[in-house]
Amino acid sequence: GAGVSQSPSNKVTEKGKDVELRCDPISGHTALYWYRQSLGQGLEFLIYFQGNSAPDKSGLPSDRFSAERTGGSVSTLTIQRTQQEDSAVYLCASSLRRLNTGELFFGEGSRLTVL
Amino acid sequence: GESVGLHLPTLSVQEGDNSIINCAYSNSASDYFIWYKQESGKGPQFIIDIRSNMDKRQGQRVTVLLNKTVKHLSLQIAATQPGDSAVYFCAEDPGYSTLTFGKGTMLLVSP
């Protein structure tokens, strides 16, 4: 499709399990972002990839969170040993180039529920 | 009028009214601002942006006003329609690698 694609759209897991969330950005977009949105809250920045540069991981809340972007396209966000406070919607966005010269295009998110 | 909902401030208006959604941003170094609309179950969608060398920008039925003196941003929606019901977020670019988002305002439009 033409937009940002995320999978799964919904994931229910048990506390302590690992989860992987996938993002397929818009073709040609060099910048890719992961955000977390808790119920009724704003968007919390997690990690940013720009081309082949080292990612900006400054928003990752703990070392249980990691992300990679293979071949400058698809990205996977991994949460190890999930906790109940990890329950949220995880949003991926991409943009044609660095911010301030373009807008972010968001996917519909992956809703994670940790029981 | 405005009321504080469970987590989000909420603005309730009648169809056809003009709506004004306000946002206070935090970083005086921010030079680029965006308004996003998020409908239930969807990702945020770009509405309009403004750079710090402007104080007003108009789109289709929407206007963004920027007051750098008091670090305030507002979104005006003319002739609000039921389809405008959503959560609206302002975002600022402080020159780091990403946007900083506000907590959002829920707009409820009654027919």
Coordinates of N, CA and C in Angstrom, one line a residue:
Chain A
G1 N 0.8 -1.2 0.0 CA 0.0 0.0 0.0 C 0.9 1.3 0.0
A2 N 0.2 2.4 -0.1 CA 0.9 3.6 -0.2 C 1.3 4.2 1.2
G3 N 0.7 3.8 2.3 CA 0.9 4.4 3.6 C 1.9 3.5 4.4
V4 N 2.1 4.0 5.7 CA 2.9 3.2 6.6 C 2.1 2.0 7.1
S5 N 2.7 0.9 7.1 CA 2.0 -0.3 7.5 C 2.6 -0.9 8.7
Q6 N 1.7 -1.2 9.7 CA 2.2 -1.8 11.0 C 1.5 -3.1 11.2
S7 N 2.3 -4.0 11.8 CA 1.7 -5.3 12.2 C 2.4 -5.8 13.5
P8 N 1.6 -6.6 14.3 CA 0.2 -6.8 14.2 C -0.6 -5.6 14.7
S9 N -1.8 -5.5 14.3 CA -2.6 -4.4 14.7 C -3.0 -4.5 16.2
N10 N -3.1 -5.7 16.7 CA -3.4 -6.0 18.1 C -2.5 -7.2 18.6
K11 N -2.0 -7.0 19.8 CA -1.2 -8.1 20.3 C -1.5 -8.2 21.8
V12 N -1.9 -9.4 22.3 CA -2.1 -9.6 23.7 C -1.1 -10.6 24.1
T13 N -0.4 -10.3 25.2 CA 0.7 -11.2 25.6 C 0.7 -11.3 27.1
E14 N 1.4 -12.3 27.6 CA 1.5 -12.5 29.0 C 2.8 -11.8 29.6
K15 N 2.7 -11.3 30.8 CA 3.8 -10.6 31.4 C 5.0 -11.6 31.3
G16 N 6.2 -11.0 30.9 CA 7.4 -11.8 30.9 C 7.8 -12.3 29.5
K17 N 6.8 -12.3 28.6 CA 7.0 -12.7 27.2 C 7.7 -11.6 26.4
D18 N 8.4 -12.0 25.3 CA 8.9 -11.0 24.4 C 7.9 -10.8 23.2
V19 N 7.9 -9.5 22.7 CA 7.1 -9.2 21.6 C 7.9 -8.5 20.5
E20 N 7.5 -8.7 19.3 CA 8.1 -7.9 18.1 C 7.0 -7.2 17.4
L21 N 7.2 -6.0 17.1 CA 6.2 -5.1 16.4 C 6.9 -4.7 15.1
R22 N 6.2 -4.7 14.0 CA 6.8 -4.5 12.7 C 6.3 -3.2 12.1
C23 N 7.2 -2.5 11.4 CA 6.7 -1.3 10.7 C 7.3 -1.3 9.3
D24 N 6.5 -1.1 8.3 CA 6.9 -1.0 6.9 C 6.6 0.5 6.5
P25 N 7.7 1.3 6.3 CA 7.4 2.7 6.0 C 7.1 3.0 4.6
I26 N 6.7 4.2 4.3 CA 6.4 4.6 2.9 C 7.7 4.4 2.1
S27 N 7.6 3.9 0.9 CA 8.8 3.6 0.1 C 9.5 5.0 -0.2
G28 N 10.8 5.0 0.0 CA 11.6 6.2 -0.3 C 11.8 7.1 0.9
H29 N 11.0 6.8 2.0 CA 11.2 7.7 3.2 C 12.4 7.2 3.9
T30 N 13.3 8.2 4.2 CA 14.6 7.8 4.8 C 14.5 7.9 6.3
A31 N 13.6 8.6 6.9 CA 13.4 8.7 8.3 C 12.3 7.9 8.8
L32 N 12.6 7.2 9.9 CA 11.5 6.3 10.5 C 11.6 6.5 12.1
Y33 N 10.4 6.6 12.6 CA 10.2 6.9 14.1 C 9.3 5.9 14.7
W34 N 9.6 5.6 16.0 CA 8.7 4.9 16.8 C 8.3 5.8 18.0
Y35 N 6.9 5.8 18.2 CA 6.4 6.5 19.3 C 5.5 5.5 20.1
R36 N 5.3 5.8 21.4 CA 4.4 5.1 22.2 C 3.3 6.0 22.7
Q37 N 2.0 5.5 22.7 CA 0.9 6.3 23.1 C 0.1 5.5 24.1
S38 N 0.1 5.9 25.4 CA -0.7 5.3 26.4 C -2.1 5.9 26.4
L39 N -3.0 5.2 27.1 CA -4.4 5.6 27.0 C -4.6 7.0 27.4
G40 N -5.2 7.8 26.5 CA -5.5 9.2 26.8 C -4.3 10.1 26.9
Q41 N -3.2 9.7 26.4 CA -1.9 10.5 26.6 C -1.4 10.9 25.2
G42 N -0.4 11.8 25.2 CA 0.2 12.2 24.0 C 1.2 11.1 23.5
L43 N 2.0 11.5 22.6 CA 2.9 10.5 22.0 C 4.3 10.7 22.6
E44 N 4.8 9.6 23.0 CA 6.1 9.5 23.7 C 7.1 9.0 22.7
F45 N 8.2 9.8 22.4 CA 9.2 9.4 21.4 C 10.0 8.2 22.0
L46 N 10.3 7.2 21.1 CA 11.1 6.1 21.5 C 12.4 6.1 20.8
I47 N 12.4 6.0 19.4 CA 13.6 5.9 18.7 C 13.4 6.4 17.3
Y48 N 14.5 6.8 16.7 CA 14.5 7.5 15.3 C 15.7 6.9 14.5
F49 N 15.3 6.6 13.3 CA 16.3 6.1 12.3 C 16.4 7.1 11.1
Q50 N 17.5 7.5 10.7 CA 17.7 8.4 9.5 C 18.7 7.7 8.6
G51 N 18.3 7.2 7.5 CA 19.2 6.7 6.5 C 20.1 5.6 7.1
N52 N 21.4 5.7 6.9 CA 22.4 4.8 7.4 C 23.0 5.2 8.7
S53 N 22.6 6.4 9.2 CA 23.2 6.9 10.5 C 22.8 6.1 11.7
A54 N 23.6 6.2 12.7 CA 23.3 5.5 14.0 C 21.9 6.0 14.5
P55 N 21.1 5.1 15.0 CA 19.8 5.6 15.4 C 19.8 6.4 16.7
D56 N 18.9 7.3 16.9 CA 18.7 8.0 18.1 C 17.8 7.2 19.0
K57 N 18.4 6.6 20.1 CA 17.7 5.7 21.0 C 17.3 6.4 22.3
S58 N 17.4 7.7 22.3 CA 17.3 8.5 23.6 C 16.0 8.3 24.2
G59 N 14.9 7.9 23.5 CA 13.6 7.8 24.1 C 13.3 6.4 24.6
L60 N 14.1 5.4 24.4 CA 13.8 4.1 24.8 C 13.7 4.1 26.3
P61 N 12.6 3.6 26.9 CA 12.5 3.7 28.4 C 13.3 2.7 29.2
S62 N 13.8 1.6 28.7 CA 14.6 0.7 29.4 C 15.4 -0.2 28.4
D63 N 16.3 -0.9 28.9 CA 17.1 -1.8 28.0 C 16.3 -3.0 27.6
R64 N 15.0 -3.1 28.0 CA 14.2 -4.2 27.5 C 13.7 -3.8 26.1
F65 N 13.8 -2.6 25.7 CA 13.3 -2.1 24.4 C 14.5 -2.0 23.5
S66 N 14.3 -2.5 22.2 CA 15.3 -2.3 21.2 C 14.6 -2.2 19.9
A67 N 15.3 -1.7 18.9 CA 14.7 -1.6 17.5 C 15.8 -1.7 16.5
E68 N 15.5 -2.2 15.4 CA 16.4 -2.3 14.3 C 15.7 -1.9 13.0
R69 N 16.5 -1.5 12.0 CA 15.9 -1.2 10.7 C 16.8 -1.8 9.7
T70 N 16.3 -2.8 9.0 CA 17.1 -3.5 8.0 C 17.0 -2.9 6.6
G71 N 18.1 -2.8 6.0 CA 18.2 -2.3 4.6 C 17.5 -0.9 4.4
G72 N 17.5 -0.1 5.5 CA 16.9 1.2 5.4 C 15.4 1.2 5.2
S73 N 14.8 0.1 5.4 CA 13.3 0.1 5.1 C 12.6 -0.4 6.3
V74 N 12.2 -1.7 6.4 CA 11.4 -2.2 7.5 C 12.1 -2.1 8.8
S75 N 11.3 -1.8 9.8 CA 11.8 -1.7 11.2 C 11.1 -2.7 12.1
T76 N 11.8 -3.2 13.1 CA 11.2 -4.0 14.1 C 11.5 -3.5 15.5
L77 N 10.4 -3.3 16.3 CA 10.6 -2.9 17.7 C 10.4 -4.1 18.5
T78 N 11.4 -4.4 19.4 CA 11.3 -5.6 20.2 C 11.2 -5.2 21.7
I79 N 10.3 -5.8 22.4 CA 10.2 -5.5 23.8 C 10.4 -6.9 24.5
Q80 N 11.4 -7.0 25.3 CA 11.7 -8.2 26.0 C 11.1 -8.2 27.4
R81 N 10.7 -9.4 27.9 CA 10.2 -9.5 29.3 C 9.2 -8.5 29.6
T82 N 8.1 -8.5 28.7 CA 7.1 -7.4 28.8 C 6.5 -7.3 30.2
Q83 N 6.2 -6.0 30.6 CA 5.6 -5.7 31.8 C 4.2 -5.1 31.5
Q84 N 3.3 -5.0 32.5 CA 2.0 -4.5 32.3 C 2.1 -3.0 31.9
E85 N 3.1 -2.3 32.4 CA 3.1 -0.9 32.0 C 3.6 -0.6 30.6
D86 N 4.0 -1.7 29.9 CA 4.3 -1.6 28.5 C 3.0 -1.6 27.6
S87 N 1.9 -1.8 28.2 CA 0.6 -1.8 27.5 C 0.4 -0.4 26.9
A88 N 0.2 -0.3 25.6 CA 0.1 1.0 24.9 C -0.1 0.7 23.5
V89 N -0.4 1.8 22.7 CA -0.3 1.7 21.3 C 1.0 2.2 20.8
Y90 N 1.7 1.4 20.0 CA 3.0 1.7 19.5 C 2.8 2.2 18.0
L91 N 3.2 3.4 17.8 CA 3.0 4.0 16.5 C 4.3 4.2 15.8
C92 N 4.3 3.9 14.5 CA 5.5 4.1 13.7 C 5.1 5.2 12.7
A93 N 6.1 6.0 12.4 CA 5.9 7.1 11.4 C 7.2 7.2 10.5
S94 N 7.0 7.7 9.3 CA 8.1 7.9 8.4 C 8.0 9.2 7.8
S95 N 9.1 9.8 7.3 CA 9.1 11.0 6.6 C 10.2 11.0 5.5
L96 N 10.0 11.8 4.5 CA 10.8 11.8 3.4 C 12.3 12.2 3.7
R97 N 12.4 13.1 4.7 CA 13.7 13.5 5.1 C 13.6 14.0 6.5
R98 N 14.6 14.6 7.0 CA 14.6 15.0 8.4 C 13.5 16.0 8.6
L99 N 13.0 16.0 9.8 CA 11.9 17.0 10.2 C 12.3 18.4 9.9
N100 N 11.3 19.3 10.0 CA 11.5 20.7 9.7 C 11.4 21.0 8.2
T101 N 11.4 19.9 7.4 CA 11.2 20.1 6.0 C 10.1 19.2 5.5
G102 N 9.4 18.5 6.3 CA 8.4 17.7 5.9 C 7.6 17.1 7.1
E103 N 6.5 16.5 6.8 CA 5.6 16.0 7.8 C 5.9 14.5 8.1
L104 N 5.4 14.1 9.2 CA 5.4 12.7 9.6 C 4.1 12.0 9.1
F105 N 4.3 10.8 8.5 CA 3.2 10.0 8.1 C 3.1 8.8 9.1
F106 N 2.0 8.7 9.8 CA 1.9 7.6 10.8 C 1.1 6.4 10.3
G107 N 1.5 5.3 10.8 CA 0.7 4.1 10.6 C -0.4 4.1 11.6
E108 N -1.3 3.0 11.6 CA -2.4 3.0 12.5 C -2.1 2.4 13.8
G109 N -0.8 1.9 14.0 CA -0.4 1.5 15.3 C -0.6 0.1 15.6
S110 N 0.2 -0.4 16.6 CA 0.0 -1.8 17.1 C -0.4 -1.6 18.6
R111 N -1.5 -2.2 18.9 CA -2.0 -2.1 20.3 C -1.5 -3.3 21.0
L112 N -0.7 -3.0 22.1 CA -0.1 -4.1 22.9 C -0.8 -4.1 24.2
T113 N -1.3 -5.3 24.6 CA -1.9 -5.5 25.9 C -1.1 -6.6 26.6
V114 N -0.5 -6.2 27.8 CA 0.2 -7.2 28.6 C -0.6 -7.6 29.8
L115 N -0.9 -8.8 29.9 CA -1.8 -9.3 31.0 C -1.0 -9.7 32.2
Chain B
G1 N -18.0 24.7 25.6 CA -17.0 25.1 26.5 C -16.0 23.9 26.7
E2 N -15.0 24.2 27.5 CA -14.0 23.2 27.8 C -14.2 22.5 29.1
S3 N -13.9 21.2 29.1 CA -14.0 20.5 30.4 C -12.8 19.5 30.4
V4 N -12.5 19.0 31.5 CA -11.4 18.1 31.7 C -12.0 16.7 31.6
G5 N -11.7 15.9 30.7 CA -12.2 14.5 30.6 C -11.3 13.6 31.4
L6 N -11.5 12.3 31.1 CA -10.8 11.3 31.9 C -9.3 11.6 32.0
H7 N -8.8 11.8 30.8 CA -7.3 12.1 30.7 C -7.1 13.4 29.9
L8 N -8.0 13.7 28.9 CA -7.7 14.7 28.0 C -8.7 15.9 28.3
P9 N -8.2 17.1 28.1 CA -9.2 18.2 28.0 C -10.1 18.0 26.8
T10 N -11.3 18.4 27.0 CA -12.3 18.2 25.9 C -13.0 19.4 25.6
L11 N -13.2 19.7 24.3 CA -14.0 20.8 23.8 C -15.2 20.3 23.1
S12 N -16.4 20.7 23.6 CA -17.6 20.3 22.9 C -18.3 21.5 22.2
V13 N -18.6 21.3 21.0 CA -19.2 22.4 20.2 C -20.3 21.8 19.4
Q14 N -21.1 22.8 18.8 CA -22.2 22.4 18.0 C -21.7 22.5 16.5
E15 N -22.3 21.6 15.7 CA -22.0 21.7 14.3 C -22.2 23.1 13.7
G16 N -21.3 23.5 12.9 CA -21.4 24.9 12.4 C -20.7 26.0 13.2
D17 N -20.4 25.7 14.4 CA -19.6 26.6 15.3 C -18.2 26.6 14.8
N18 N -17.5 27.7 15.2 CA -16.0 27.7 15.0 C -15.4 27.2 16.3
S19 N -14.3 26.4 16.1 CA -13.6 25.8 17.3 C -12.2 26.4 17.4
I20 N -11.8 26.5 18.6 CA -10.4 27.0 18.9 C -9.8 26.0 19.9
I21 N -8.7 25.4 19.4 CA -8.0 24.5 20.3 C -6.6 25.1 20.6
N22 N -6.3 25.1 21.9 CA -5.1 25.8 22.3 C -4.0 24.9 22.7
C23 N -2.8 25.3 22.6 CA -1.6 24.5 23.0 C -0.5 25.4 23.5
A24 N 0.1 25.1 24.6 CA 1.3 25.8 25.1 C 2.5 24.9 24.9
Y25 N 3.5 25.4 24.2 CA 4.6 24.6 23.9 C 5.7 25.0 24.9
S26 N 6.8 24.1 25.0 CA 7.7 24.3 26.1 C 9.1 24.8 25.7
N27 N 9.5 24.7 24.5 CA 10.9 25.0 24.2 C 10.9 26.3 23.3
S28 N 11.5 27.3 23.8 CA 11.6 28.6 23.1 C 12.5 28.5 21.8
A29 N 13.3 27.4 21.8 CA 14.1 27.2 20.6 C 13.4 26.5 19.4
S30 N 12.2 26.0 19.7 CA 11.4 25.4 18.6 C 11.1 26.3 17.5
D31 N 11.3 25.9 16.3 CA 11.1 26.8 15.2 C 10.1 26.2 14.1
Y32 N 9.5 25.1 14.5 CA 8.6 24.5 13.5 C 7.5 23.8 14.3
F33 N 6.3 23.9 13.9 CA 5.1 23.4 14.7 C 4.1 22.8 13.8
I34 N 3.5 21.7 14.3 CA 2.5 21.0 13.4 C 1.3 20.7 14.3
W35 N 0.2 20.7 13.7 CA -1.1 20.2 14.3 C -1.4 18.9 13.6
Y36 N -1.8 17.9 14.5 CA -2.2 16.6 14.0 C -3.6 16.3 14.5
K37 N -4.3 15.5 13.7 CA -5.7 15.0 14.1 C -5.6 13.5 14.2
Q38 N -6.1 13.0 15.3 CA -6.2 11.6 15.5 C -7.6 11.1 15.7
E39 N -8.1 10.3 14.8 CA -9.4 9.7 14.9 C -9.3 8.4 15.7
S40 N -10.4 8.0 16.3 CA -10.3 6.8 17.1 C -9.8 5.6 16.3
G41 N -8.8 4.9 16.9 CA -8.3 3.7 16.2 C -7.3 3.9 15.1
K42 N -7.0 5.2 14.9 CA -6.1 5.5 13.7 C -4.9 6.2 14.2
G43 N -3.9 6.3 13.3 CA -2.7 7.1 13.7 C -2.9 8.6 13.4
P44 N -2.1 9.5 14.0 CA -2.3 10.9 13.8 C -2.1 11.3 12.3
Q45 N -2.8 12.3 11.9 CA -2.8 12.7 10.5 C -2.5 14.2 10.5
F46 N -1.5 14.6 9.6 CA -1.1 16.0 9.5 C -2.3 16.9 9.1
I47 N -2.4 18.0 9.8 CA -3.4 19.0 9.4 C -2.7 20.2 8.8
I48 N -1.9 20.9 9.5 CA -1.3 22.1 9.1 C 0.0 22.4 9.9
D49 N 0.9 23.1 9.3 CA 2.2 23.4 10.0 C 2.5 24.9 9.9
I50 N 3.4 25.3 10.7 CA 3.8 26.7 10.7 C 5.2 26.9 11.2
R51 N 6.0 27.7 10.6 CA 7.4 28.0 11.0 C 7.4 29.2 11.9
S52 N 8.4 29.4 12.6 CA 8.5 30.4 13.6 C 8.6 31.8 13.1
N53 N 8.9 31.9 11.8 CA 9.0 33.2 11.2 C 7.6 33.8 10.7
M54 N 6.6 33.0 11.0 CA 5.2 33.4 10.7 C 4.4 33.4 12.0
D55 N 3.3 34.2 12.0 CA 2.4 34.1 13.2 C 1.0 33.6 12.8
K56 N 0.8 33.4 11.5 CA -0.5 32.9 11.1 C -0.3 32.1 9.8
R57 N -1.1 31.1 9.7 CA -1.1 30.3 8.4 C -2.5 29.7 8.3
Q58 N -3.0 29.8 7.0 CA -4.4 29.3 6.8 C -4.4 28.2 5.8
G59 N -5.3 27.2 6.1 CA -5.5 26.1 5.2 C -6.9 26.1 4.9
Q60 N -7.4 24.9 4.5 CA -8.8 24.8 4.2 C -9.6 24.6 5.4
R61 N -10.4 25.6 5.8 CA -11.2 25.6 7.1 C -10.4 25.7 8.3
V62 N -9.1 25.6 8.3 CA -8.2 25.6 9.5 C -7.2 26.8 9.4
T63 N -7.0 27.4 10.6 CA -6.0 28.4 10.7 C -5.1 28.1 11.9
V64 N -3.8 28.3 11.8 CA -3.0 28.1 12.9 C -2.4 29.5 13.3
L65 N -2.4 29.8 14.6 CA -1.8 31.0 15.1 C -0.7 30.7 16.0
L66 N 0.4 31.4 15.9 CA 1.6 31.2 16.7 C 1.9 32.5 17.4
N67 N 2.1 32.4 18.7 CA 2.5 33.5 19.6 C 3.8 33.1 20.3
K68 N 4.9 33.5 19.7 CA 6.2 33.1 20.3 C 6.5 33.7 21.6
T69 N 5.9 34.9 21.8 CA 6.2 35.6 23.1 C 5.7 34.8 24.3
V70 N 4.6 34.2 24.2 CA 4.0 33.4 25.3 C 4.1 31.9 25.0
K71 N 4.7 31.5 23.9 CA 4.9 30.1 23.5 C 3.5 29.4 23.5
H72 N 2.7 30.0 22.6 CA 1.3 29.5 22.5 C 0.9 29.3 21.0
L73 N 0.2 28.2 20.8 CA -0.2 27.8 19.5 C -1.7 27.6 19.5
S74 N -2.4 28.0 18.5 CA -3.8 27.6 18.5 C -4.2 27.1 17.1
L75 N -5.2 26.3 17.1 CA -5.8 25.8 15.9 C -7.3 26.2 15.8
Q76 N -7.6 26.9 14.8 CA -9.0 27.4 14.6 C -9.6 26.5 13.5
I77 N -10.8 26.0 13.7 CA -11.5 25.2 12.7 C -12.8 26.0 12.5
A78 N -13.0 26.4 11.2 CA -14.2 27.1 10.9 C -15.3 26.1 10.5
A79 N -16.6 26.5 10.9 CA -17.8 25.7 10.5 C -17.5 24.2 10.8
T80 N -17.3 24.0 12.1 CA -17.0 22.6 12.6 C -18.0 21.6 12.2
Q81 N -17.6 20.5 11.7 CA -18.4 19.4 11.2 C -18.3 18.2 12.1
P82 N -19.3 17.3 12.2 CA -19.1 16.0 13.0 C -17.9 15.2 12.6
G83 N -17.5 15.3 11.4 CA -16.3 14.6 11.0 C -15.0 15.2 11.5
D84 N -15.1 16.3 12.2 CA -13.9 16.9 12.8 C -13.7 16.4 14.2
S85 N -14.7 15.6 14.7 CA -14.5 15.0 16.0 C -13.3 14.1 16.1
A86 N -12.4 14.4 17.0 CA -11.1 13.6 17.0 C -10.3 14.2 18.2
V87 N -9.1 13.7 18.4 CA -8.2 14.2 19.3 C -7.2 15.0 18.5
Y88 N -6.9 16.3 18.9 CA -6.0 17.1 18.2 C -4.7 17.3 19.0
F89 N -3.6 17.1 18.4 CA -2.3 17.3 19.1 C -1.5 18.4 18.4
C90 N -0.8 19.2 19.2 CA 0.2 20.1 18.7 C 1.5 19.4 18.9
A91 N 2.5 19.7 18.0 CA 3.8 19.2 18.1 C 4.8 20.3 17.8
E92 N 5.9 20.3 18.5 CA 7.0 21.2 18.2 C 8.3 20.5 17.8
D93 N 9.1 21.2 17.0 CA 10.4 20.6 16.7 C 11.4 21.5 17.3
P94 N 12.0 21.0 18.4 CA 13.0 21.8 19.1 C 14.4 21.7 18.5
G95 N 14.6 21.1 17.3 CA 15.9 21.0 16.7 C 16.6 19.7 17.0
Y96 N 15.9 18.8 17.8 CA 16.5 17.5 18.0 C 16.1 16.6 16.8
S97 N 16.1 15.3 17.0 CA 15.8 14.5 15.9 C 14.3 14.2 15.7
T98 N 13.5 14.7 16.6 CA 12.1 14.3 16.6 C 11.2 15.4 17.1
L99 N 9.9 15.2 16.9 CA 8.9 16.1 17.4 C 8.5 15.8 18.9
T100 N 8.2 16.9 19.6 CA 7.7 16.7 21.0 C 6.2 17.0 20.9
F101 N 5.4 16.1 21.3 CA 3.9 16.2 21.2 C 3.3 16.7 22.5
G102 N 2.2 17.5 22.4 CA 1.4 17.8 23.6 C 0.5 16.6 23.9
K103 N -0.3 16.8 25.0 CA -1.1 15.6 25.4 C -2.4 15.5 24.6
G104 N -2.8 16.5 23.9 CA -3.9 16.4 23.1 C -5.2 17.0 23.7
T105 N -6.1 17.4 22.8 CA -7.4 17.9 23.2 C -8.4 17.2 22.4
M106 N -9.5 16.7 23.1 CA -10.5 16.0 22.3 C -11.6 17.0 21.9
L107 N -11.9 16.9 20.6 CA -13.0 17.8 20.1 C -14.2 16.9 19.8
L108 N -15.3 17.3 20.4 CA -16.6 16.6 20.2 C -17.6 17.5 19.5
V109 N -18.1 17.1 18.4 CA -19.0 18.0 17.6 C -20.3 17.4 17.6
S110 N -21.3 18.1 18.1 CA -22.7 17.6 18.1 C -23.4 18.1 16.9
P111 N -24.3 17.2 16.3 CA -25.0 17.6 15.1 C -26.1 18.6 15.4

